[in-house]
Amino acid sequence: MKPIYCLIFFSFSLFVSAQDADQVMDQLSAKENYYGEIALKIWEYAELGYQEYQSASLLEQTLEKEGFSIESGVADIPTAFVASYGSGKPIIGILGEYDALPGLSQDALPEKKSLGAAAGHACGHHLFGAGSAAAAIAVKEWMEKTGQQGTIRFYGCPAEEGGSGKVYMARAGLFKDVDIVIHWHPSSYNTANASSSLANISGKFRFHGISAHAAGAPEKGRSALDGVEAMNYMVNLMREHVPSDTRIHYVITDGGKAPNVVPDFAEVYYYARSPRRSDLVDIWNWIVKASEGAALGTGTKVDHEIIGGVHEILPIESLARVAHANLVKVGGVVYDDEENKFAKKIAETLTTGSNDPLPKPYEIEPFAVKMRKGGGSTDVGDISWVVPTVGLRTATWVTNTPAHSWQAIAAGGMSIGKKGMMVAAKTMTLTAIDLFKNQDLIKSAWEEFENKRGEDFQYKALIGDRPPALNYRK
């Protein structure tokens, strides 16, 4: 099927004329500060997953003011929403996120300085939400001007960081009538490659024992912490016997309160990842068995709760080629003198961990198909198995900055982040317009999509039928 996809791409992509593309980009550039201020407000809110009330409300108000109809609280999640403009087919969806990460706080400075907050946007989701809203509004303005038929939708997606918010939205059928979904993510480089991600299951294991004086009557106690430690030891032994691209990581969230008290409760929080969700399910079941064995061996009891679970991304090459071409047209991020000074100071705090040459913020990575690139996971993966999905990354951070770092928060809170966000907004806008104007691109994407996922595929969420874990951080 690949030659067909490439033929359609070269025949019909870049359907937006150079004049129209320049006009769309100029209109977005004129509103760069406006959208930058929205992103900065969300950066300051820094709300955790499922608690993004101010952030979601701000984006809802922004879109409603531009003529979008708003459906709030979708999928039984108070901070999830759908904003729609237009009617009929095709329906193009754009994803936006806005949740922050716990335990990370940083000022918009090139040296480490906490703001004393409980959370921070170390993954740039404030830019993700505002930039995607900018793109949805720009597409809407183009539709008004040209009389284009169809629907543009913005999906307000909460709790990507460990909460699997989009999984509940996909499970609720919110994407069942959508033709194509577009998304992006902050990064330290610019790319629109056809690449996948790791499937992920996360959960908390809670051990229950018997408290006693650790010195006066230890024989009367049964340590829940012993259960956690025995489980962790067995899982670490598993690492030799799972596929080499598996990732397993954990933190002990509760290990007791005092050394002289045998703890009657302890909890450990696990993530397991794999490029193939079929392998992941087997690995997770093995982890559960380890917890049960640990409880048996320590005289404790254990239960577990799945907190999140996401599919790997299903990349669609034909769509990725369109997005890449538009990213090249938009171009990367060019720093001014102050931003160069900021970037140089940030760079001094970073280590590469590799001798590979790193792309510059003004460069676009050459197009490639990388089915298993990257070690992260995202709930976009579930959507990509329901509807053809295309994504990109733009340089909102200084080169080599890792996600989930104070350096990412710092750059995301100043003009470097804003510039990268607008590159993403422009690229998504042009890609959506290409899809509206040339529906053969949509047809080609669906052919590739159905070929890759198989005729018998039926979407099944890894979280099962559990309700949204609105208190998953507690």
GROMACS .gro file of C-alpha atoms in nm:
model
  474
    1MET     CA    1   0.000   0.000   0.000
    2LYS     CA    2   0.292   0.239   0.057
    3PRO     CA    3   0.330   0.348  -0.311
    4ILE     CA    4  -0.036   0.454  -0.314
    5TYR     CA    5   0.008   0.668  -0.006
    6CYS     CA    6   0.315   0.840  -0.149
    7LEU     CA    7   0.144   0.898  -0.485
    8ILE     CA    8  -0.151   1.067  -0.320
    9PHE     CA    9   0.082   1.275  -0.105
   10PHE     CA   10   0.289   1.404  -0.394
   11SER     CA   11  -0.020   1.467  -0.606
   12PHE     CA   12  -0.231   1.654  -0.355
   13SER     CA   13  -0.035   1.767  -0.049
   14LEU     CA   14   0.042   2.131   0.019
   15PHE     CA   15  -0.302   2.207  -0.125
   16VAL     CA   16  -0.296   2.547   0.044
   17SER     CA   17  -0.161   2.807  -0.198
   18ALA     CA   18   0.153   2.995  -0.100
   19GLN     CA   19  -0.047   3.317  -0.073
   20ASP     CA   20  -0.314   3.160   0.150
   21ALA     CA   21  -0.050   2.991   0.366
   22ASP     CA   22   0.139   3.318   0.412
   23GLN     CA   23  -0.182   3.495   0.506
   24VAL     CA   24  -0.277   3.230   0.763
   25MET     CA   25   0.070   3.240   0.917
   26ASP     CA   26   0.072   3.621   0.925
   27GLN     CA   27  -0.262   3.622   1.107
   28LEU     CA   28  -0.130   3.381   1.367
   29SER     CA   29   0.191   3.581   1.404
   30ALA     CA   30  -0.015   3.892   1.472
   31LYS     CA   31  -0.178   3.715   1.767
   32GLU     CA   32   0.142   3.560   1.906
   33ASN     CA   33   0.142   3.774   2.218
   34TYR     CA   34  -0.229   3.711   2.275
   35TYR     CA   35  -0.186   3.334   2.272
   36GLY     CA   36   0.141   3.365   2.460
   37GLU     CA   37  -0.041   3.539   2.744
   38ILE     CA   38  -0.298   3.258   2.758
   39ALA     CA   39  -0.018   3.001   2.776
   40LEU     CA   40   0.156   3.199   3.049
   41LYS     CA   41  -0.160   3.210   3.260
   42ILE     CA   42  -0.189   2.832   3.238
   43TRP     CA   43   0.184   2.809   3.321
   44GLU     CA   44   0.115   3.013   3.634
   45TYR     CA   45  -0.193   2.806   3.728
   46ALA     CA   46   0.017   2.485   3.708
   47GLU     CA   47  -0.279   2.261   3.794
   48LEU     CA   48  -0.245   1.885   3.836
   49GLY     CA   49  -0.437   1.635   3.628
   50TYR     CA   50  -0.815   1.633   3.679
   51GLN     CA   51  -0.776   1.952   3.884
   52GLU     CA   52  -0.724   2.190   3.587
   53TYR     CA   53  -1.038   2.394   3.652
   54GLN     CA   54  -0.886   2.737   3.581
   55SER     CA   55  -0.688   2.616   3.282
   56ALA     CA   56  -0.981   2.438   3.117
   57SER     CA   57  -1.211   2.733   3.188
   58LEU     CA   58  -0.969   2.979   3.030
   59LEU     CA   59  -0.945   2.772   2.712
   60GLU     CA   60  -1.322   2.722   2.701
   61GLN     CA   61  -1.378   3.096   2.731
   62THR     CA   62  -1.118   3.168   2.464
   63LEU     CA   63  -1.282   2.933   2.216
   64GLU     CA   64  -1.639   3.032   2.303
   65LYS     CA   65  -1.553   3.397   2.241
   66GLU     CA   66  -1.446   3.296   1.890
   67GLY     CA   67  -1.780   3.132   1.810
   68PHE     CA   68  -1.717   2.772   1.917
   69SER     CA   69  -1.994   2.580   2.091
   70ILE     CA   70  -1.872   2.426   2.416
   71GLU     CA   71  -1.962   2.093   2.571
   72SER     CA   72  -1.812   2.082   2.919
   73GLY     CA   73  -1.753   1.788   3.152
   74VAL     CA   74  -1.743   1.523   2.880
   75ALA     CA   75  -1.661   1.158   2.959
   76ASP     CA   76  -1.764   1.224   3.322
   77ILE     CA   77  -1.453   1.440   3.373
   78PRO     CA   78  -1.519   1.795   3.498
   79THR     CA   79  -1.209   1.939   3.326
   80ALA     CA   80  -1.258   1.769   2.987
   81PHE     CA   81  -1.446   1.950   2.712
   82VAL     CA   82  -1.514   1.965   2.339
   83ALA     CA   83  -1.534   2.293   2.146
   84SER     CA   84  -1.687   2.276   1.796
   85TYR     CA   85  -1.732   2.509   1.502
   86GLY     CA   86  -1.910   2.435   1.175
   87SER     CA   87  -2.123   2.137   1.076
   88GLY     CA   88  -2.104   1.821   0.875
   89LYS     CA   89  -1.809   1.641   0.724
   90PRO     CA   90  -1.517   1.635   0.724
   91ILE     CA   91  -1.459   1.659   1.097
   92ILE     CA   92  -1.104   1.748   1.194
   93GLY     CA   93  -1.008   1.729   1.561
   94ILE     CA   94  -0.722   1.911   1.733
   95LEU     CA   95  -0.605   1.795   2.076
   96GLY     CA   96  -0.505   2.026   2.360
   97GLU     CA   97  -0.358   1.945   2.703
   98TYR     CA   98  -0.309   2.163   3.011
   99ASP     CA   99  -0.208   1.953   3.314
  100ALA     CA  100   0.112   2.013   3.512
  101LEU     CA  101   0.350   1.778   3.692
  102PRO     CA  102   0.366   1.740   4.071
  103GLY     CA  103   0.680   1.819   4.269
  104LEU     CA  104   0.835   2.048   4.009
  105SER     CA  105   0.837   2.426   4.043
  106GLN     CA  106   1.061   2.673   3.862
  107ASP     CA  107   1.076   3.041   3.772
  108ALA     CA  108   1.127   3.150   3.410
  109LEU     CA  109   1.500   3.193   3.471
  110PRO     CA  110   1.809   3.012   3.334
  111GLU     CA  111   1.916   2.900   3.680
  112LYS     CA  112   1.732   2.667   3.917
  113LYS     CA  113   1.494   2.869   4.132
  114SER     CA  114   1.170   2.727   4.266
  115LEU     CA  115   0.856   2.935   4.287
  116GLY     CA  116   0.747   2.727   4.585
  117ALA     CA  117   0.448   2.585   4.400
  118ALA     CA  118   0.322   2.229   4.426
  119ALA     CA  119   0.351   2.167   4.052
  120GLY     CA  120   0.500   2.303   3.733
  121HIS     CA  121   0.462   2.273   3.356
  122ALA     CA  122   0.772   2.063   3.305
  123CYS     CA  123   0.619   1.897   2.999
  124GLY     CA  124   0.492   2.216   2.838
  125HIS     CA  125   0.123   2.136   2.839
  126HIS     CA  126   0.038   2.502   2.893
  127LEU     CA  127   0.183   2.558   2.546
  128PHE     CA  128   0.009   2.247   2.415
  129GLY     CA  129  -0.333   2.377   2.518
  130ALA     CA  130  -0.289   2.738   2.406
  131GLY     CA  131  -0.113   2.649   2.080
  132SER     CA  132  -0.379   2.398   1.981
  133ALA     CA  133  -0.653   2.648   2.061
  134ALA     CA  134  -0.473   2.902   1.841
  135ALA     CA  135  -0.471   2.652   1.554
  136ALA     CA  136  -0.841   2.565   1.597
  137ILE     CA  137  -0.934   2.934   1.593
  138ALA     CA  138  -0.717   3.003   1.288
  139VAL     CA  139  -0.884   2.715   1.099
  140LYS     CA  140  -1.224   2.851   1.201
  141GLU     CA  141  -1.134   3.197   1.068
  142TRP     CA  142  -1.021   3.041   0.739
  143MET     CA  143  -1.347   2.844   0.715
  144GLU     CA  144  -1.548   3.162   0.768
  145LYS     CA  145  -1.351   3.349   0.504
  146THR     CA  146  -1.367   3.076   0.239
  147GLY     CA  147  -1.709   2.926   0.314
  148GLN     CA  148  -1.549   2.587   0.372
  149GLN     CA  149  -1.793   2.318   0.483
  150GLY     CA  150  -1.714   2.082   0.767
  151THR     CA  151  -1.637   2.089   1.139
  152ILE     CA  152  -1.329   2.186   1.336
  153ARG     CA  153  -1.317   2.052   1.692
  154PHE     CA  154  -1.088   2.130   1.980
  155TYR     CA  155  -1.066   1.854   2.240
  156GLY     CA  156  -0.976   1.978   2.587
  157CYS     CA  157  -0.785   1.681   2.727
  158PRO     CA  158  -0.700   1.666   3.100
  159ALA     CA  159  -0.462   1.448   3.300
  160GLU     CA  160  -0.222   1.320   3.037
  161GLU     CA  161   0.045   1.287   3.305
  162GLY     CA  162  -0.045   0.952   3.455
  163GLY     CA  163  -0.421   1.001   3.447
  164SER     CA  164  -0.498   0.871   3.096
  165GLY     CA  165  -0.760   1.139   3.038
  166LYS     CA  166  -0.789   1.077   2.664
  167VAL     CA  167  -0.848   0.707   2.723
  168TYR     CA  168  -1.174   0.786   2.899
  169MET     CA  169  -1.264   1.026   2.618
  170ALA     CA  170  -1.191   0.763   2.353
  171ARG     CA  171  -1.379   0.499   2.550
  172ALA     CA  172  -1.678   0.734   2.572
  173GLY     CA  173  -1.694   0.749   2.192
  174LEU     CA  174  -1.603   1.116   2.157
  175PHE     CA  175  -1.392   1.046   1.847
  176LYS     CA  176  -1.618   0.796   1.670
  177ASP     CA  177  -1.729   1.043   1.398
  178VAL     CA  178  -1.398   1.225   1.355
  179ASP     CA  179  -1.211   1.194   1.025
  180ILE     CA  180  -0.860   1.297   1.132
  181VAL     CA  181  -0.703   1.406   1.463
  182ILE     CA  182  -0.405   1.643   1.483
  183HIS     CA  183  -0.185   1.695   1.788
  184TRP     CA  184   0.159   1.821   1.886
  185HIS     CA  185   0.393   1.827   2.183
  186PRO     CA  186   0.656   2.064   2.319
  187SER     CA  187   1.015   1.951   2.269
  188SER     CA  188   1.372   2.069   2.216
  189TYR     CA  189   1.364   1.998   1.842
  190ASN     CA  190   1.128   2.016   1.541
  191THR     CA  191   0.997   1.698   1.383
  192ALA     CA  192   0.689   1.547   1.224
  193ASN     CA  193   0.821   1.195   1.177
  194ALA     CA  194   0.594   0.894   1.160
  195SER     CA  195   0.690   0.745   1.496
  196SER     CA  196   0.533   0.542   1.773
  197SER     CA  197   0.552   0.546   2.152
  198LEU     CA  198   0.544   0.299   2.439
  199ALA     CA  199   0.225   0.144   2.568
  200ASN     CA  200   0.196   0.200   2.942
  201ILE     CA  201   0.009   0.059   3.240
  202SER     CA  202   0.041   0.223   3.580
  203GLY     CA  203  -0.099   0.125   3.915
  204LYS     CA  204  -0.066   0.141   4.291
  205PHE     CA  205  -0.003  -0.169   4.504
  206ARG     CA  206  -0.121  -0.138   4.863
  207PHE     CA  207   0.005  -0.378   5.129
  208HIS     CA  208  -0.174  -0.429   5.459
  209GLY     CA  209   0.000  -0.576   5.764
  210ILE     CA  210  -0.020  -0.566   6.144
  211SER     CA  211   0.137  -0.287   6.346
  212ALA     CA  212   0.347  -0.358   6.654
  213HIS     CA  213   0.637  -0.216   6.851
  214ALA     CA  214   0.941  -0.283   6.631
  215ALA     CA  215   1.165  -0.357   6.932
  216GLY     CA  216   0.925  -0.457   7.211
  217ALA     CA  217   0.707  -0.703   7.021
  218PRO     CA  218   0.829  -0.744   6.660
  219GLU     CA  219   0.700  -1.101   6.647
  220LYS     CA  220   0.345  -0.968   6.677
  221GLY     CA  221   0.377  -0.745   6.369
  222ARG     CA  222   0.361  -0.809   5.998
  223SER     CA  223   0.531  -0.533   5.801
  224ALA     CA  224   0.349  -0.389   5.501
  225LEU     CA  225   0.680  -0.227   5.405
  226ASP     CA  226   0.838  -0.573   5.392
  227GLY     CA  227   0.570  -0.662   5.139
  228VAL     CA  228   0.658  -0.361   4.923
  229GLU     CA  229   1.030  -0.431   4.943
  230ALA     CA  230   0.984  -0.801   4.862
  231MET     CA  231   0.770  -0.709   4.562
  232ASN     CA  232   1.026  -0.457   4.439
  233TYR     CA  233   1.305  -0.715   4.471
  234MET     CA  234   1.112  -0.970   4.266
  235VAL     CA  235   1.018  -0.717   3.999
  236ASN     CA  236   1.381  -0.612   3.970
  237LEU     CA  237   1.472  -0.976   3.910
  238MET     CA  238   1.215  -0.978   3.628
  239ARG     CA  239   1.419  -0.725   3.430
  240GLU     CA  240   1.647  -1.003   3.303
  241HIS     CA  241   1.353  -1.188   3.154
  242VAL     CA  242   1.140  -0.925   2.981
  243PRO     CA  243   1.197  -0.777   2.632
  244SER     CA  244   1.495  -0.539   2.636
  245ASP     CA  245   1.286  -0.238   2.535
  246THR     CA  246   1.060  -0.280   2.839
  247ARG     CA  247   1.062  -0.002   3.099
  248ILE     CA  248   0.960  -0.062   3.462
  249HIS     CA  249   0.986   0.211   3.725
  250TYR     CA  250   0.836   0.274   4.066
  251VAL     CA  251   0.830   0.495   4.374
  252ILE     CA  252   0.734   0.403   4.730
  253THR     CA  253   0.458   0.650   4.808
  254ASP     CA  254   0.404   0.534   5.168
  255GLY     CA  255   0.657   0.330   5.366
  256GLY     CA  256   0.539   0.389   5.721
  257LYS     CA  257   0.572   0.679   5.961
  258ALA     CA  258   0.828   0.583   6.226
  259PRO     CA  259   1.111   0.324   6.239
  260ASN     CA  260   1.002   0.189   6.576
  261VAL     CA  261   0.654   0.100   6.450
  262VAL     CA  262   0.600  -0.200   6.225
  263PRO     CA  263   0.399  -0.035   5.945
  264ASP     CA  264   0.057  -0.182   5.888
  265PHE     CA  265   0.023  -0.001   5.553
  266ALA     CA  266   0.262   0.065   5.265
  267GLU     CA  267   0.212   0.159   4.903
  268VAL     CA  268   0.423   0.146   4.589
  269TYR     CA  269   0.335   0.313   4.257
  270TYR     CA  270   0.443   0.130   3.939
  271TYR     CA  271   0.473   0.215   3.570
  272ALA     CA  272   0.539  -0.054   3.309
  273ARG     CA  273   0.597   0.026   2.942
  274SER     CA  274   0.652  -0.167   2.620
  275PRO     CA  275   0.638  -0.092   2.247
  276ARG     CA  276   0.371  -0.362   2.213
  277ARG     CA  277   0.069  -0.355   2.438
  278SER     CA  278   0.027  -0.735   2.399
  279ASP     CA  279   0.366  -0.780   2.566
  280LEU     CA  280   0.280  -0.514   2.821
  281VAL     CA  281  -0.032  -0.694   2.940
  282ASP     CA  282   0.174  -1.008   3.006
  283ILE     CA  283   0.443  -0.807   3.188
  284TRP     CA  284   0.184  -0.630   3.403
  285ASN     CA  285   0.019  -0.960   3.498
  286TRP     CA  286   0.362  -1.085   3.607
  287ILE     CA  287   0.410  -0.776   3.824
  288VAL     CA  288   0.072  -0.844   3.986
  289LYS     CA  289   0.180  -1.203   4.057
  290ALA     CA  290   0.499  -1.069   4.217
  291SER     CA  291   0.290  -0.855   4.450
  292GLU     CA  292   0.081  -1.154   4.548
  293GLY     CA  293   0.393  -1.363   4.613
  294ALA     CA  294   0.541  -1.081   4.821
  295ALA     CA  295   0.229  -1.067   5.034
  296LEU     CA  296   0.232  -1.444   5.083
  297GLY     CA  297   0.596  -1.443   5.185
  298THR     CA  298   0.564  -1.157   5.434
  299GLY     CA  299   0.233  -1.255   5.593
  300THR     CA  300   0.059  -0.946   5.458
  301LYS     CA  301  -0.227  -0.880   5.220
  302VAL     CA  302  -0.214  -0.679   4.898
  303ASP     CA  303  -0.456  -0.516   4.660
  304HIS     CA  304  -0.385  -0.304   4.356
  305GLU     CA  305  -0.555  -0.032   4.155
  306ILE     CA  306  -0.483   0.040   3.790
  307ILE     CA  307  -0.438   0.416   3.765
  308GLY     CA  308  -0.374   0.449   3.393
  309GLY     CA  309  -0.317   0.254   3.077
  310VAL     CA  310  -0.244   0.372   2.724
  311HIS     CA  311  -0.187   0.218   2.383
  312GLU     CA  312   0.124   0.279   2.177
  313ILE     CA  313   0.079   0.537   1.898
  314LEU     CA  314  -0.022   0.398   1.559
  315PRO     CA  315   0.166   0.624   1.312
  316ILE     CA  316   0.009   0.709   0.976
  317GLU     CA  317   0.288   0.781   0.727
  318SER     CA  318   0.070   0.955   0.469
  319LEU     CA  319  -0.049   1.209   0.726
  320ALA     CA  320   0.297   1.252   0.874
  321ARG     CA  321   0.434   1.348   0.532
  322VAL     CA  322   0.174   1.623   0.501
  323ALA     CA  323   0.250   1.757   0.849
  324HIS     CA  324   0.625   1.741   0.779
  325ALA     CA  325   0.589   1.938   0.457
  326ASN     CA  326   0.393   2.206   0.641
  327LEU     CA  327   0.645   2.214   0.925
  328VAL     CA  328   0.920   2.276   0.669
  329LYS     CA  329   0.712   2.554   0.517
  330VAL     CA  330   0.662   2.720   0.857
  331GLY     CA  331   1.026   2.679   0.961
  332GLY     CA  332   1.182   2.642   1.303
  333VAL     CA  333   1.250   2.878   1.593
  334VAL     CA  334   1.496   3.168   1.560
  335TYR     CA  335   1.627   3.319   1.886
  336ASP     CA  336   1.693   3.688   1.940
  337ASP     CA  337   1.994   3.810   2.141
  338GLU     CA  338   1.825   3.779   2.480
  339GLU     CA  339   1.696   3.432   2.401
  340ASN     CA  340   2.044   3.324   2.289
  341LYS     CA  341   2.185   3.441   2.622
  342PHE     CA  342   1.910   3.252   2.807
  343ALA     CA  343   1.971   2.939   2.597
  344LYS     CA  344   2.347   2.951   2.658
  345LYS     CA  345   2.296   2.963   3.035
  346ILE     CA  346   2.046   2.678   3.022
  347ALA     CA  347   2.281   2.472   2.805
  348GLU     CA  348   2.550   2.499   3.073
  349THR     CA  349   2.322   2.309   3.312
  350LEU     CA  350   2.252   2.022   3.070
  351THR     CA  351   2.435   1.702   2.980
  352THR     CA  352   2.382   1.535   2.643
  353GLY     CA  353   2.434   1.174   2.746
  354SER     CA  354   2.524   1.113   2.381
  355ASN     CA  355   2.781   1.212   2.122
  356ASP     CA  356   2.516   1.233   1.850
  357PRO     CA  357   2.478   1.577   1.689
  358LEU     CA  358   2.172   1.757   1.822
  359PRO     CA  359   1.933   1.950   1.595
  360LYS     CA  360   1.917   2.326   1.641
  361PRO     CA  361   1.587   2.504   1.718
  362TYR     CA  362   1.580   2.657   1.369
  363GLU     CA  363   1.629   2.319   1.198
  364ILE     CA  364   1.363   2.067   1.093
  365GLU     CA  365   1.453   1.700   1.128
  366PRO     CA  366   1.450   1.515   0.794
  367PHE     CA  367   1.141   1.302   0.750
  368ALA     CA  368   1.170   0.941   0.865
  369VAL     CA  369   0.951   0.650   0.966
  370LYS     CA  370   1.050   0.546   1.318
  371MET     CA  371   0.796   0.299   1.446
  372ARG     CA  372   0.950   0.265   1.794
  373LYS     CA  373   1.131   0.592   1.851
  374GLY     CA  374   1.129   0.740   2.199
  375GLY     CA  375   1.082   0.606   2.547
  376GLY     CA  376   0.773   0.797   2.654
  377SER     CA  377   0.405   0.714   2.659
  378THR     CA  378   0.096   0.918   2.583
  379ASP     CA  379  -0.278   0.870   2.590
  380VAL     CA  380  -0.282   1.004   2.234
  381GLY     CA  381  -0.199   0.641   2.159
  382ASP     CA  382  -0.555   0.530   2.232
  383ILE     CA  383  -0.701   0.793   2.001
  384SER     CA  384  -0.462   0.683   1.725
  385TRP     CA  385  -0.621   0.338   1.726
  386VAL     CA  386  -0.972   0.487   1.697
  387VAL     CA  387  -0.913   0.748   1.424
  388PRO     CA  388  -0.614   0.830   1.199
  389THR     CA  389  -0.392   1.065   1.398
  390VAL     CA  390  -0.092   1.282   1.312
  391GLY     CA  391   0.143   1.470   1.543
  392LEU     CA  392   0.452   1.686   1.552
  393ARG     CA  393   0.701   1.832   1.797
  394THR     CA  394   0.844   2.180   1.801
  395ALA     CA  395   1.137   2.344   1.979
  396THR     CA  396   0.980   2.510   2.280
  397TRP     CA  397   1.284   2.425   2.496
  398VAL     CA  398   1.656   2.479   2.461
  399THR     CA  399   1.838   2.209   2.260
  400ASN     CA  400   1.890   1.887   2.462
  401THR     CA  401   1.648   1.988   2.739
  402PRO     CA  402   1.473   1.677   2.872
  403ALA     CA  403   1.103   1.682   2.941
  404HIS     CA  404   1.003   1.681   3.309
  405SER     CA  405   1.290   1.910   3.406
  406TRP     CA  406   1.321   2.254   3.562
  407GLN     CA  407   1.491   2.370   3.242
  408ALA     CA  408   1.176   2.283   3.046
  409ILE     CA  409   0.961   2.487   3.285
  410ALA     CA  410   1.197   2.783   3.259
  411ALA     CA  411   1.200   2.800   2.878
  412GLY     CA  412   0.828   2.728   2.863
  413GLY     CA  413   0.761   3.031   3.080
  414MET     CA  414   0.933   3.280   2.850
  415SER     CA  415   0.951   3.374   2.483
  416ILE     CA  416   1.138   3.063   2.366
  417GLY     CA  417   0.837   2.852   2.459
  418LYS     CA  418   0.596   3.093   2.296
  419LYS     CA  419   0.787   3.092   1.967
  420GLY     CA  420   0.791   2.713   1.950
  421MET     CA  421   0.421   2.705   2.032
  422MET     CA  422   0.340   2.929   1.738
  423VAL     CA  423   0.542   2.708   1.501
  424ALA     CA  424   0.317   2.421   1.610
  425ALA     CA  425  -0.001   2.630   1.577
  426LYS     CA  426   0.088   2.734   1.221
  427THR     CA  427   0.183   2.381   1.117
  428MET     CA  428  -0.138   2.230   1.255
  429THR     CA  429  -0.346   2.502   1.091
  430LEU     CA  430  -0.194   2.444   0.747
  431THR     CA  431  -0.228   2.067   0.789
  432ALA     CA  432  -0.596   2.097   0.883
  433ILE     CA  433  -0.661   2.325   0.584
  434ASP     CA  434  -0.488   2.073   0.354
  435LEU     CA  435  -0.724   1.805   0.484
  436PHE     CA  436  -1.034   2.020   0.441
  437LYS     CA  437  -0.941   2.121   0.086
  438ASN     CA  438  -0.825   1.779  -0.029
  439GLN     CA  439  -1.034   1.500   0.112
  440ASP     CA  440  -0.840   1.242  -0.087
  441LEU     CA  441  -0.578   1.286   0.184
  442ILE     CA  442  -0.837   1.173   0.438
  443LYS     CA  443  -0.932   0.874   0.223
  444SER     CA  444  -0.568   0.771   0.186
  445ALA     CA  445  -0.511   0.804   0.560
  446TRP     CA  446  -0.807   0.579   0.638
  447GLU     CA  447  -0.686   0.315   0.392
  448GLU     CA  448  -0.346   0.308   0.562
  449PHE     CA  449  -0.507   0.318   0.907
  450GLU     CA  450  -0.735   0.021   0.844
  451ASN     CA  451  -0.454  -0.174   0.680
  452LYS     CA  452  -0.221  -0.125   0.978
  453ARG     CA  453  -0.461  -0.198   1.262
  454GLY     CA  454  -0.624  -0.496   1.085
  455GLU     CA  455  -0.975  -0.588   0.985
  456ASP     CA  456  -1.061  -0.759   1.314
  457PHE     CA  457  -0.931  -0.484   1.542
  458GLN     CA  458  -1.162  -0.374   1.821
  459TYR     CA  459  -1.055  -0.097   2.052
  460LYS     CA  460  -1.037  -0.201   2.418
  461ALA     CA  461  -0.905   0.035   2.683
  462LEU     CA  462  -0.626  -0.103   2.902
  463ILE     CA  463  -0.798   0.060   3.202
  464GLY     CA  464  -1.101  -0.164   3.155
  465ASP     CA  465  -1.436  -0.022   3.258
  466ARG     CA  466  -1.314   0.171   3.564
  467PRO     CA  467  -1.448   0.527   3.603
  468PRO     CA  468  -1.213   0.823   3.561
  469ALA     CA  469  -0.959   0.823   3.843
  470LEU     CA  470  -1.031   1.178   3.952
  471ASN     CA  471  -0.845   1.129   4.280
  472TYR     CA  472  -0.553   0.931   4.139
  473ARG     CA  473  -0.286   1.150   4.303
  474LYS     CA  474  -0.429   1.123   4.650
   0.00000   0.00000   0.00000
